[in-house]
XYZ file of C-alpha atoms in Angstrom:
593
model
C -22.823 18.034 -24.554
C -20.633 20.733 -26.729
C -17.419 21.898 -27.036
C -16.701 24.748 -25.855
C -13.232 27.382 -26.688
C -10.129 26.758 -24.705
C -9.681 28.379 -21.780
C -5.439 28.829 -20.323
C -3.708 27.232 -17.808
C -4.477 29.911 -15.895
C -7.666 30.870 -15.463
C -8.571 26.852 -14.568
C -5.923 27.831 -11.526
C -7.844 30.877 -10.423
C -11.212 29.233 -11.244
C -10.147 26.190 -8.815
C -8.735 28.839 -6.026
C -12.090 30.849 -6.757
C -13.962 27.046 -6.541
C -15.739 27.483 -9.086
C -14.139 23.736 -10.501
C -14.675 20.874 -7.898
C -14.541 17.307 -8.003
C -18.164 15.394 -7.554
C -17.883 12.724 -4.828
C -17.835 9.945 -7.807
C -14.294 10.872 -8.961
C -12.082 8.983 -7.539
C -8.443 10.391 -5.344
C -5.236 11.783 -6.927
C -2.916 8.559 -7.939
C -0.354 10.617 -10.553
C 2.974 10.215 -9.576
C 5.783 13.313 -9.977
C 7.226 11.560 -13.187
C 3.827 11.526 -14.321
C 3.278 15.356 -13.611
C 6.820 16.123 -14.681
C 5.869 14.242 -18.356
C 2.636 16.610 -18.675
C 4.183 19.847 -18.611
C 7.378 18.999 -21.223
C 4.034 17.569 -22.999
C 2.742 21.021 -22.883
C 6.089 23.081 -23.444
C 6.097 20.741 -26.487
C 2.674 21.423 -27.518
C 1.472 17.913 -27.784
C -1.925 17.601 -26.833
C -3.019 16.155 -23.939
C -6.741 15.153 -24.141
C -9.666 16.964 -23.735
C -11.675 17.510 -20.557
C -15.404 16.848 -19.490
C -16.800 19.333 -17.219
C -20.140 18.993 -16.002
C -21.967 22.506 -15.146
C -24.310 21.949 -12.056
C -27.159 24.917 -11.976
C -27.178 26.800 -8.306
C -30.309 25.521 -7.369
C -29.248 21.671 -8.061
C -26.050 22.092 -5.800
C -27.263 20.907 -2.475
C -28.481 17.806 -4.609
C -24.976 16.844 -4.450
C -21.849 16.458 -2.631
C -18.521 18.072 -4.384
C -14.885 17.349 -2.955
C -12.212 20.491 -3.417
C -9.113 20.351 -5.226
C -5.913 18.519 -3.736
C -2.517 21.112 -4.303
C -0.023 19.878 -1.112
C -0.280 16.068 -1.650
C 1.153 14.408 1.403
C 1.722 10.755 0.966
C 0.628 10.035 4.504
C -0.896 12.964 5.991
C -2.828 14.343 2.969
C -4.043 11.911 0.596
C -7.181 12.500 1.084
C -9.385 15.585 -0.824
C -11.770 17.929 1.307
C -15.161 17.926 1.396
C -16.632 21.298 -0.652
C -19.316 23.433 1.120
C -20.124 25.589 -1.939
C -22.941 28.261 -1.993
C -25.639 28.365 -4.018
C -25.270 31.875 -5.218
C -23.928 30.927 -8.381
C -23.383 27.523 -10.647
C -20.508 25.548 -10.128
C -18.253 23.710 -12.982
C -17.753 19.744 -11.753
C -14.765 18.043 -13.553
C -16.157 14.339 -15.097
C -12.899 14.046 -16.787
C -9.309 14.745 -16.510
C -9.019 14.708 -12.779
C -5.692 13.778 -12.858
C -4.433 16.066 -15.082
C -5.958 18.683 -13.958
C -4.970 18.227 -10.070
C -1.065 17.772 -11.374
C -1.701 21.295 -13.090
C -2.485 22.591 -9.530
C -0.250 20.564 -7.575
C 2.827 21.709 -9.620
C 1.697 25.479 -9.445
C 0.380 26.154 -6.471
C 1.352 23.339 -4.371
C 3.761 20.638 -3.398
C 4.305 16.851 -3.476
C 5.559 14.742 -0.500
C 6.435 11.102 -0.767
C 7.698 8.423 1.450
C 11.478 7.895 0.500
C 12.795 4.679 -0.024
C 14.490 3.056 3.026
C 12.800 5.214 5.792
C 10.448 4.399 8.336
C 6.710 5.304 7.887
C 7.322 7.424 11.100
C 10.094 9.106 10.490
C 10.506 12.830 10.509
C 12.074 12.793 7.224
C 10.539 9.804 5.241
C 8.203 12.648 3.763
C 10.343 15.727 2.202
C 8.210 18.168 0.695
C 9.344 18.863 -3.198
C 7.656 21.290 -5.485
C 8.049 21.202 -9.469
C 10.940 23.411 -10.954
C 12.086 23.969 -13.958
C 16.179 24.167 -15.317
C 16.332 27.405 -17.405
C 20.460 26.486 -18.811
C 19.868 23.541 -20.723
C 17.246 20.946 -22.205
C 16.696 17.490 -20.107
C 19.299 14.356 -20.207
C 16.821 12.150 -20.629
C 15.894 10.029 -23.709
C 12.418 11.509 -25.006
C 11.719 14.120 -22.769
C 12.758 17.817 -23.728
C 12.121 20.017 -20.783
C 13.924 19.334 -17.322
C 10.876 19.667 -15.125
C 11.867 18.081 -11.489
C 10.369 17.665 -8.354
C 12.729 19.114 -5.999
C 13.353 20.221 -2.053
C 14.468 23.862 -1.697
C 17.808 22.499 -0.646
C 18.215 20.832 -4.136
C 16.853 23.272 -6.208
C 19.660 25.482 -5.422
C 21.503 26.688 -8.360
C 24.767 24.397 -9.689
C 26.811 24.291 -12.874
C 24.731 23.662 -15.586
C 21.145 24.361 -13.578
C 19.062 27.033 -12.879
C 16.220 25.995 -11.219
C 12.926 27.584 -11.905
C 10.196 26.958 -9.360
C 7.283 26.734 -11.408
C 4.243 28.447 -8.998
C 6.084 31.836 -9.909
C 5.046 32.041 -13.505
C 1.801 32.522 -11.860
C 3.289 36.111 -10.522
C 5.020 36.769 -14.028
C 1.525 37.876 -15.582
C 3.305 40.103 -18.518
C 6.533 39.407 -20.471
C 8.080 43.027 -18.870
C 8.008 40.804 -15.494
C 9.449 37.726 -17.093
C 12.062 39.958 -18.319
C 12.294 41.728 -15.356
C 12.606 38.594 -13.582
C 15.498 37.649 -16.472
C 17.278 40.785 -15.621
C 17.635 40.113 -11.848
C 18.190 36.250 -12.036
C 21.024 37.599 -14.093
C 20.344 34.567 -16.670
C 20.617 37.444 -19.359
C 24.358 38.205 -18.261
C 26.997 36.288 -20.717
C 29.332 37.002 -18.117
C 27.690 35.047 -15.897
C 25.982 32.172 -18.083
C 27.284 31.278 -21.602
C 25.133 32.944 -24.644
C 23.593 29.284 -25.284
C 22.234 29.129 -21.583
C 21.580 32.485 -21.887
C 19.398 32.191 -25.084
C 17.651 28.869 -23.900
C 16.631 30.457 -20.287
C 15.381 33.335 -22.557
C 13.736 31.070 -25.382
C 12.217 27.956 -22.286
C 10.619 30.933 -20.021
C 9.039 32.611 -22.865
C 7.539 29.697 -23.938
C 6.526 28.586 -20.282
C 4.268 31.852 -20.018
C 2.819 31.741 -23.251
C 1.884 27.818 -22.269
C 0.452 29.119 -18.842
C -0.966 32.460 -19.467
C -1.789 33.049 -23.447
C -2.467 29.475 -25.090
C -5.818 27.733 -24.916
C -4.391 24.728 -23.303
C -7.208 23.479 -22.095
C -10.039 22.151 -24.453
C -13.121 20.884 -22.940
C -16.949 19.792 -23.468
C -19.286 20.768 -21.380
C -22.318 18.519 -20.215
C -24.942 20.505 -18.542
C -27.313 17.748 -17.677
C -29.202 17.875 -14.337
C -29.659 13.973 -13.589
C -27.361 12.347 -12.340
C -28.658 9.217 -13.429
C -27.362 10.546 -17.128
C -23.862 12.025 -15.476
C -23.422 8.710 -14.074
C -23.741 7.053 -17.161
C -21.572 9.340 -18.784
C -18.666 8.658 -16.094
C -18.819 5.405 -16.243
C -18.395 5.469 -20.007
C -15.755 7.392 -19.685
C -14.161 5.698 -17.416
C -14.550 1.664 -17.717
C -13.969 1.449 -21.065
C -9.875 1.031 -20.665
C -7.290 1.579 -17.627
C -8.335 4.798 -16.573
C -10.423 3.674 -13.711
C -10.196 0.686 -11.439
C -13.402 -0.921 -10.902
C -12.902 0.022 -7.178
C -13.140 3.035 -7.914
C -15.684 2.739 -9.735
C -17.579 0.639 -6.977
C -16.946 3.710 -4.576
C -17.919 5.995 -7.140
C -21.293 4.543 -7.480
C -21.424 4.183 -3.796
C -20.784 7.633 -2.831
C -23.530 8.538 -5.819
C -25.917 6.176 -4.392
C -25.655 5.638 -0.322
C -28.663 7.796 1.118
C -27.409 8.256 4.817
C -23.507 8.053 4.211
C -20.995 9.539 2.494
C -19.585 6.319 0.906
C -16.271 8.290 0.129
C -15.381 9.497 3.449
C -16.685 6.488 5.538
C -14.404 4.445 3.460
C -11.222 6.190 3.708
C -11.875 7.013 7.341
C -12.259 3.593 7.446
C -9.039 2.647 5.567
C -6.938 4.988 8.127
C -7.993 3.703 10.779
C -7.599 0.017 10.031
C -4.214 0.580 8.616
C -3.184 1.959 12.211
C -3.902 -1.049 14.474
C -0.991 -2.705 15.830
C 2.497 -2.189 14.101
C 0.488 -1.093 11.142
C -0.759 -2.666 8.199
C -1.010 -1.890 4.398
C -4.982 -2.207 3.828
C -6.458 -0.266 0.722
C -9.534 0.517 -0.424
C -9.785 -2.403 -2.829
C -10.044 -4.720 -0.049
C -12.505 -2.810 1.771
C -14.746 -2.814 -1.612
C -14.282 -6.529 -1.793
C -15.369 -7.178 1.757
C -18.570 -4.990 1.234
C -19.506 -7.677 -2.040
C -18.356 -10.998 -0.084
C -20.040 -10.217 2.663
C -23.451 -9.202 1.465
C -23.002 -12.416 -0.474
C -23.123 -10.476 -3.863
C -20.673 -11.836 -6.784
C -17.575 -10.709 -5.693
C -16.561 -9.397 -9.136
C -15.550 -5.911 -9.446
C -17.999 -5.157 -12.401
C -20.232 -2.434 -13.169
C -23.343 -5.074 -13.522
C -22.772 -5.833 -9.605
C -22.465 -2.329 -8.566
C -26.881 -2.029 -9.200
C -28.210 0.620 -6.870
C -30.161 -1.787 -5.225
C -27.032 -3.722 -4.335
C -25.284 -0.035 -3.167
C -28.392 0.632 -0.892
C -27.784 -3.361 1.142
C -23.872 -2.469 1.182
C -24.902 0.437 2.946
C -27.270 -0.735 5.912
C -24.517 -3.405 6.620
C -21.861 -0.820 6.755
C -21.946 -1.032 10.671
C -22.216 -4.444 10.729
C -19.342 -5.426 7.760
C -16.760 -3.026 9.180
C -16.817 -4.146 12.568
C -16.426 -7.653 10.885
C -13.332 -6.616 9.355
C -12.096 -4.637 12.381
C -12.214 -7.514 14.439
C -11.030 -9.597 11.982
C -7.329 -7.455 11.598
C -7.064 -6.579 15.222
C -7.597 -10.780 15.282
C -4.469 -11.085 12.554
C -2.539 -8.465 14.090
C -2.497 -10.233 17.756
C -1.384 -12.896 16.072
C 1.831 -11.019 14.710
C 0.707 -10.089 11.159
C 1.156 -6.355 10.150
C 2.268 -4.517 7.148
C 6.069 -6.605 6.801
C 4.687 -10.137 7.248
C 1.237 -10.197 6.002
C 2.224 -10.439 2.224
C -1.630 -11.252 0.861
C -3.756 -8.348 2.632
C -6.921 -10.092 0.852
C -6.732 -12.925 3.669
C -8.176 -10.937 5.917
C -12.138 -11.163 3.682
C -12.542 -14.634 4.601
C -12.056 -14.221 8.224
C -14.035 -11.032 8.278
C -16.612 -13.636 6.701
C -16.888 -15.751 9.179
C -16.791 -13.449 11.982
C -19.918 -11.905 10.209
C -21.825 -14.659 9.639
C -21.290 -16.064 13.102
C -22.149 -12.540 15.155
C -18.302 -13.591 16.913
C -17.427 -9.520 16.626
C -17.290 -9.642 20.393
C -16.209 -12.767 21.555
C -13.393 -13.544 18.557
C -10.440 -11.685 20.263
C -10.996 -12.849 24.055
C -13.610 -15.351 25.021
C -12.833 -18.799 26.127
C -14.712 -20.226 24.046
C -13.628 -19.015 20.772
C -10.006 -20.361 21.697
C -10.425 -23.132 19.093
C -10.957 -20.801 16.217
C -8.661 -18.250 16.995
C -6.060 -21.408 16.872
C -7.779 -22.472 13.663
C -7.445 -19.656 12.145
C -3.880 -19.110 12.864
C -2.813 -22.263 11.622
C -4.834 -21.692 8.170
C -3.568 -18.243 7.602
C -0.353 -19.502 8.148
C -1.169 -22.246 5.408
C -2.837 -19.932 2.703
C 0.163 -17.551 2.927
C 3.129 -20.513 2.754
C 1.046 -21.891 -0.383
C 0.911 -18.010 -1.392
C -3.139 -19.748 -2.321
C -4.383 -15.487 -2.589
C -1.769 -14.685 -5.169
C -3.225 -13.333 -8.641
C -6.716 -12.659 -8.467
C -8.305 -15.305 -5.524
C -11.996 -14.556 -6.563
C -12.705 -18.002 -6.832
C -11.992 -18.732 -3.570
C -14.392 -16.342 -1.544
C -17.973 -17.981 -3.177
C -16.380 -21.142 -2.097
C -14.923 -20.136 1.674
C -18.801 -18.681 1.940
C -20.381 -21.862 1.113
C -18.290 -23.671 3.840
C -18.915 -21.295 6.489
C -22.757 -20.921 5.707
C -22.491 -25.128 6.191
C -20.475 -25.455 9.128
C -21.999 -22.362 11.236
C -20.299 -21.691 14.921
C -16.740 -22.877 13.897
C -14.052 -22.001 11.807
C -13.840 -25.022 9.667
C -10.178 -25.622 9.016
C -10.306 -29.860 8.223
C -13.250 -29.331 5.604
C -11.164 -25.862 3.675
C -7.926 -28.304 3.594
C -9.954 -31.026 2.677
C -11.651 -29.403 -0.061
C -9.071 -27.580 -1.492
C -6.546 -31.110 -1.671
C -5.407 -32.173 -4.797
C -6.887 -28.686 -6.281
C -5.102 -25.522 -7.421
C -5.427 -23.621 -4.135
C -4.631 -26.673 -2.120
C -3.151 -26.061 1.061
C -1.867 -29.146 1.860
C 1.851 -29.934 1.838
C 3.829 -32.739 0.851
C 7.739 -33.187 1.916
C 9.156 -30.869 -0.686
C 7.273 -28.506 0.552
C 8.372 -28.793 4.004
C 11.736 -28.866 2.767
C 11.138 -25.328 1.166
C 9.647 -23.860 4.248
C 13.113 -24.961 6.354
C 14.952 -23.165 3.534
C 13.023 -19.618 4.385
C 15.576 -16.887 5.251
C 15.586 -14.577 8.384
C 13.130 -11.222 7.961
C 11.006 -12.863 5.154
C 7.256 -12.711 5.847
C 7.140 -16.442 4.666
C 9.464 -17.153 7.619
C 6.807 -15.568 10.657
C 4.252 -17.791 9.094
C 6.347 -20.589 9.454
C 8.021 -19.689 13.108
C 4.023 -19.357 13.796
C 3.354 -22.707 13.444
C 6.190 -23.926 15.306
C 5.400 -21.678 18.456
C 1.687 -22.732 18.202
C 1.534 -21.852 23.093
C 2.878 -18.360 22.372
C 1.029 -15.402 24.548
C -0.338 -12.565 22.439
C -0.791 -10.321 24.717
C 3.005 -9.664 23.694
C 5.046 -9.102 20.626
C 6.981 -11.085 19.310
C 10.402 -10.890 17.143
C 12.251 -13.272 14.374
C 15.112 -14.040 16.165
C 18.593 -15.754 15.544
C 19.569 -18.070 17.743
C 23.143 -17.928 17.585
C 23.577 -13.814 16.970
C 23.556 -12.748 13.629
C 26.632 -10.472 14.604
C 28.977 -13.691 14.899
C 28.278 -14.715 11.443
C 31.419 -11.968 10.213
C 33.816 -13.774 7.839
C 36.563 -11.612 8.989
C 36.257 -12.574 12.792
C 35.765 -16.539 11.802
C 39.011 -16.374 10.178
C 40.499 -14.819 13.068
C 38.639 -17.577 15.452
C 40.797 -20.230 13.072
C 37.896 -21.642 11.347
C 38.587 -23.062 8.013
C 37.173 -21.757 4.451
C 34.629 -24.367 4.173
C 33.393 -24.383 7.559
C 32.482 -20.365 7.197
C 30.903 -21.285 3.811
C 28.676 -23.502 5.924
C 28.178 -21.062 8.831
C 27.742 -18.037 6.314
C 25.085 -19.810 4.566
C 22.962 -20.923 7.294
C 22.939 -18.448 10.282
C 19.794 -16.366 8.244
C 18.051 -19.768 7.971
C 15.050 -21.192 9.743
C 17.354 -23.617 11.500
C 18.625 -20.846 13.208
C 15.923 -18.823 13.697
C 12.866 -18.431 16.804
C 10.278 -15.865 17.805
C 10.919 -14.603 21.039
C 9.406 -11.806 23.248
C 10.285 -8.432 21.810
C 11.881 -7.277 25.349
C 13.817 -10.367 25.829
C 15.235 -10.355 21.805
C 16.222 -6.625 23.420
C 18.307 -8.014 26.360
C 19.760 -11.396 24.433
C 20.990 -8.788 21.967
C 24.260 -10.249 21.267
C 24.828 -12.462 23.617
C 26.026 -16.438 22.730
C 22.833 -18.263 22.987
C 24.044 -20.626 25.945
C 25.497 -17.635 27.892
C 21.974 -15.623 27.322
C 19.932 -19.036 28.576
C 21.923 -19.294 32.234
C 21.233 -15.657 32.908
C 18.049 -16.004 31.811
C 16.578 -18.836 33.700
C 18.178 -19.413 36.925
C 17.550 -23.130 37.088
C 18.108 -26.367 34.958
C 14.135 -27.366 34.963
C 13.628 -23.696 33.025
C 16.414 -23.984 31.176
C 15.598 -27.193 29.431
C 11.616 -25.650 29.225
C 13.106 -22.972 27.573
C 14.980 -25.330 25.041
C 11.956 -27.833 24.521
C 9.960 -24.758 23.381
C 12.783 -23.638 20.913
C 12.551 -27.307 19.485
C 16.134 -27.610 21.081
C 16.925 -31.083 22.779
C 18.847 -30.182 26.553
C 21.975 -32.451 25.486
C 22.233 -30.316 22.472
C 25.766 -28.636 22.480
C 25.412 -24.810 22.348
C 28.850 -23.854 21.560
C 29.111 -22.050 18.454
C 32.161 -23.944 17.491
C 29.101 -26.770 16.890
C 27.023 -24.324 14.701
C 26.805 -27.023 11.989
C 25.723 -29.537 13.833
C 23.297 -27.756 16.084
C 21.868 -26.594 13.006
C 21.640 -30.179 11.116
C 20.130 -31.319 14.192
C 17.075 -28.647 14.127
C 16.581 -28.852 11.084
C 15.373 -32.561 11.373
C 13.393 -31.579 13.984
C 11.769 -28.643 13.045
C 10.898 -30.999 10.025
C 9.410 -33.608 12.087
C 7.511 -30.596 13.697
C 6.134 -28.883 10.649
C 5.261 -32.974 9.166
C 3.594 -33.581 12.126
C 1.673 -30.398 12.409
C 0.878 -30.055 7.940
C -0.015 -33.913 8.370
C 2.051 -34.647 5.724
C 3.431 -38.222 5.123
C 6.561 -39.535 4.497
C 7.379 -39.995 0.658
C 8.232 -43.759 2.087
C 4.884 -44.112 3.639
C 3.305 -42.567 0.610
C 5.480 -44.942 -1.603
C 4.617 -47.643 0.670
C 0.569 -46.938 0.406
C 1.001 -46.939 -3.393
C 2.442 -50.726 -3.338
């Protein structure tokens, strides 16, 4: 390995358009974010350094040994995350980057591509969740910000246009500006050398920042590299991982699908995975799976230590991952299309990682077919429920739950053709992951607000007869529209009494899961008014209100919110006792004596 001279900004652009630099299939994707990317190039117009590079240089005939990915330039959040697979020719050798992915795909992002993120607030599906922003550059004046120099943005074309105080530069152009007589060509035009148009200090600092921009594009040796030009990959390996385990750089799942992509013989580990990853986060209403838990599923349920560590990631180990690829994934398939009919998707599963243990038993138990529909797995899909529902109330996968999966495999393995729910609880009680509940914790769980994912686990349990083959919604009994402080005072309620009603309506006491078309027509209707257009006679009616954990006499009126609400309260809480099999703290107290 030697160093080699710097080469510009430049020609590493034309030599990735040309691609001559690719990415070998054990890098892992592009993660930088724009603030990231907007802090390397002030970095560079500031001439601090920023790290050499490691480029491996694979000879012609070694090519086909290997499999090489292409640069990423118009990152898409959700449509273009992932990089394409290279089909380069062997006619001449090929530069592989070990080190410095990141940096080097921001470099091409910012000038030759763009950057799309989901914006806060939007729906995943929405038309304009994703607007499509490429890096500029303000020409008038240096940035606002505390430490940083150099206003580089990621803007829209509708905010880039010029204001008071900006000019904004799109960066891909100094890629056209090859000489400094079309930088000042391009000065001349832009007007930005016209004091009658820009003050002589904007004038002077457009003059002064664009300079400087070429020079750090097109004339500086920006980027410093070493070049390894070993042929075994066994070696290159090595190197990566040294490079890239010894601090943050690298997550060990990426490292684990590094090695795998290195190391599977019939697959490519890389693609399989994130094809994998797309698809699973598309059943249902969606779900926010990542590769991580994929990674994790592959070690549980070979049975390997489920530590992300390079000693577990042996070749021999890569090779069994592999011929149970078929096998795991349809494991986990089954295992989130299972959590998914049960309600779960990306808003109310909050612990994604629940899903391994379920995928374990499905796996061990050959129930890929017959979990979702048969008869005679009824039992465990209602065991299941319940101890999903338990493990996210308890929040027992918080932090880093390795030490439950060795344990959750050695219960399975011993109980074979069930899901054992009363040996987990039992196991777990008194321990840190218990999930048992006392009455505190019931108390809690009645305290859980409208739209939390807490609350769906909890309105789960209490709607234990509900048909999957629909969706459901959190609903409010009494419509959340009511609860308006202005129209209480209007009705003549009293300060306190809106206090009350304000501070309950979002509660659990208020709250039920009800078919998504029928939370469409109650809309906002008054619950009793909604019930006697809904069913047309008394015998439904009170159904309807014994499966809502309402008793028939109970008034409706929302004059008697508080009451109606004290009154479910108790007995959702004699509900959730009854179902948690928790005791009284007078019949523990009473035990103790």
């Amino acid at each position: 390995m030697a160093y080699q001279t710097p080469i510009t900004i430049k020609d590493t652009i034309d030599n990735i358009k040309k691609r001559h630099y690719l990415l070998p299939s054990i890098q892992r994707e592009f993660v930088w974010d724009t603030n990231q990317i907007e802090m390397l190039f002030d970095s560079l117009m500031r001439d601090y350094p920023i790290s050499t590079f490691l480029f491996w240089q694979v000879d012609k005939s070694k090519i086909k040994d290997f499999q090489f990915y292409e640069f990423l330039n118009k990152y898409h959040e959700k449509d273009n995350r992932h990089n394409r697979k290279a089909e380069p020719n062997d006619d001449e050798n090929i530069i592989a980057l070990l080190d410095g992915q990141q940096r080097m795909t921001s470099l091409y992002v910012a000038l030759t591509g763009s950057y799309a993120k989901k914006m806060p607030y939007y729906q995943w599906n929405s038309p304009h969740a994703f607007p499509e922003k490429k890096l500029y550059l303000n020409l008038l004046k240096p940035s606002d910000e505390l430490e940083i120099e150099y206003d580089f943005k990621f803007l829209t074309e509708d905010d880039a246009v010029p204001t008071e105080g900006y000019f904004w530069f799109e960066c891909g152009k100094i890629l056209e500006l090859t000489d400094m007589g079309k930088i000042s060509m391009f000065m001349m035009k832009s007007k930005l050398m016209d004091t009658s148009v820009y003050a002589e200090a904007q004038s002077e600092f457009a003059i002064n920042t664009l300079n400087e921009f070429f020079n750090v594009i097109h004339q500086k040796g920006t980027i410093s590299y070493y070049l390894e030009k070993s042929e075994e990959l066994d070696k290159v390996l090595q190197i990566f991982i040294r490079i890239n385990s010894g601090g943050t750089k690298l997550s060990y799942s990426d490292l684990l699908l590094s090695i795998a992509t290195a190391q599977w013989k019939e697959k490519d580990a890389r693609e399989v995975i994130h094809e994998f990853v797309d698809s699973i986060n598309q059943i249902g209403d969606g779900f926010n799976f990542n590769k991580d838990i994929v990674l994790k599923s592959c070690l549980v349920l070979a049975d390997f230590d489920v530590k992300f560590k390079v000693d577990n990631f042996t070749k021999e180990n890569m090779l069994t991952i592999e011929s149970n690829w078929d096998k795991t994934s349809a494991a986990m398939r089954s295992s989130i299309e299972l959590v998914s009919k049960l309600g779960y998707s990306r808003n109310n599963l909050s612990a994604t990682n629940t899903i391994i243990p379920i995928a374990y038993f499905i796996y061990k138990n050959d129930f890929v077919d017959s979990i979702l529909h048969s008869g005679q797995r009824d039992g465990d899909r209602k065991a299941i429920k319940e101890w999903l529902a338990r493990v996210l109330l308890r929040g027992s996968f918080g932090g880093t739950p390795d030490s439950i999966y060795p344990v959750m495999r050695n219960i399975f393995n011993g109980n074979l053709g069930r899901f054992p729910l009363p040996e987990i609880i039992e196991h777990y009680r008194g321990r840190n992951k218990s999930i048992s509940f006392n009455e505190d914790d019931i108390e809690s769980i009645l305290d859980l607000q409208y739209g939390k994912a807490k609350t769906y686990c909890a309105l789960s349990l209490l709607y234990p007869g509900l048909n999957y083959s629909f969706k459901y919604h959190q609903d409010h009994i009494h419509p959340q529209s009511f609860f308006n402080k202005k129209t209480l005072r209007k009705d003549g309620f009293s300060e306190e009494v809106i206090d009350t009603y304000l501070s309950h309506y979002n509660s659990l006491a208020n709250l039920q899961l009800l078919q998504a078309t029928q939370n469409i027509e109650k809309s906002d209707k008054p619950f009793s008014y909604w019930l006697e257009q809904t069913y047309s006679t008394q015998a439904e009616r009170e159904s309807c209100l014994m499966q809502n954990h309402i008793a028939p006499n109970q008034s409706l009126e929302f004059s008697d919110f508080i009451n109606f609400i004290e009154v479910r309260r108790k007995t959702l809480k004699n509900q959730l006792m009854t179902m948690l099999d928790v005791k009284t703290m007078t019949a523990e107290l009473e035990l103790t004596e």
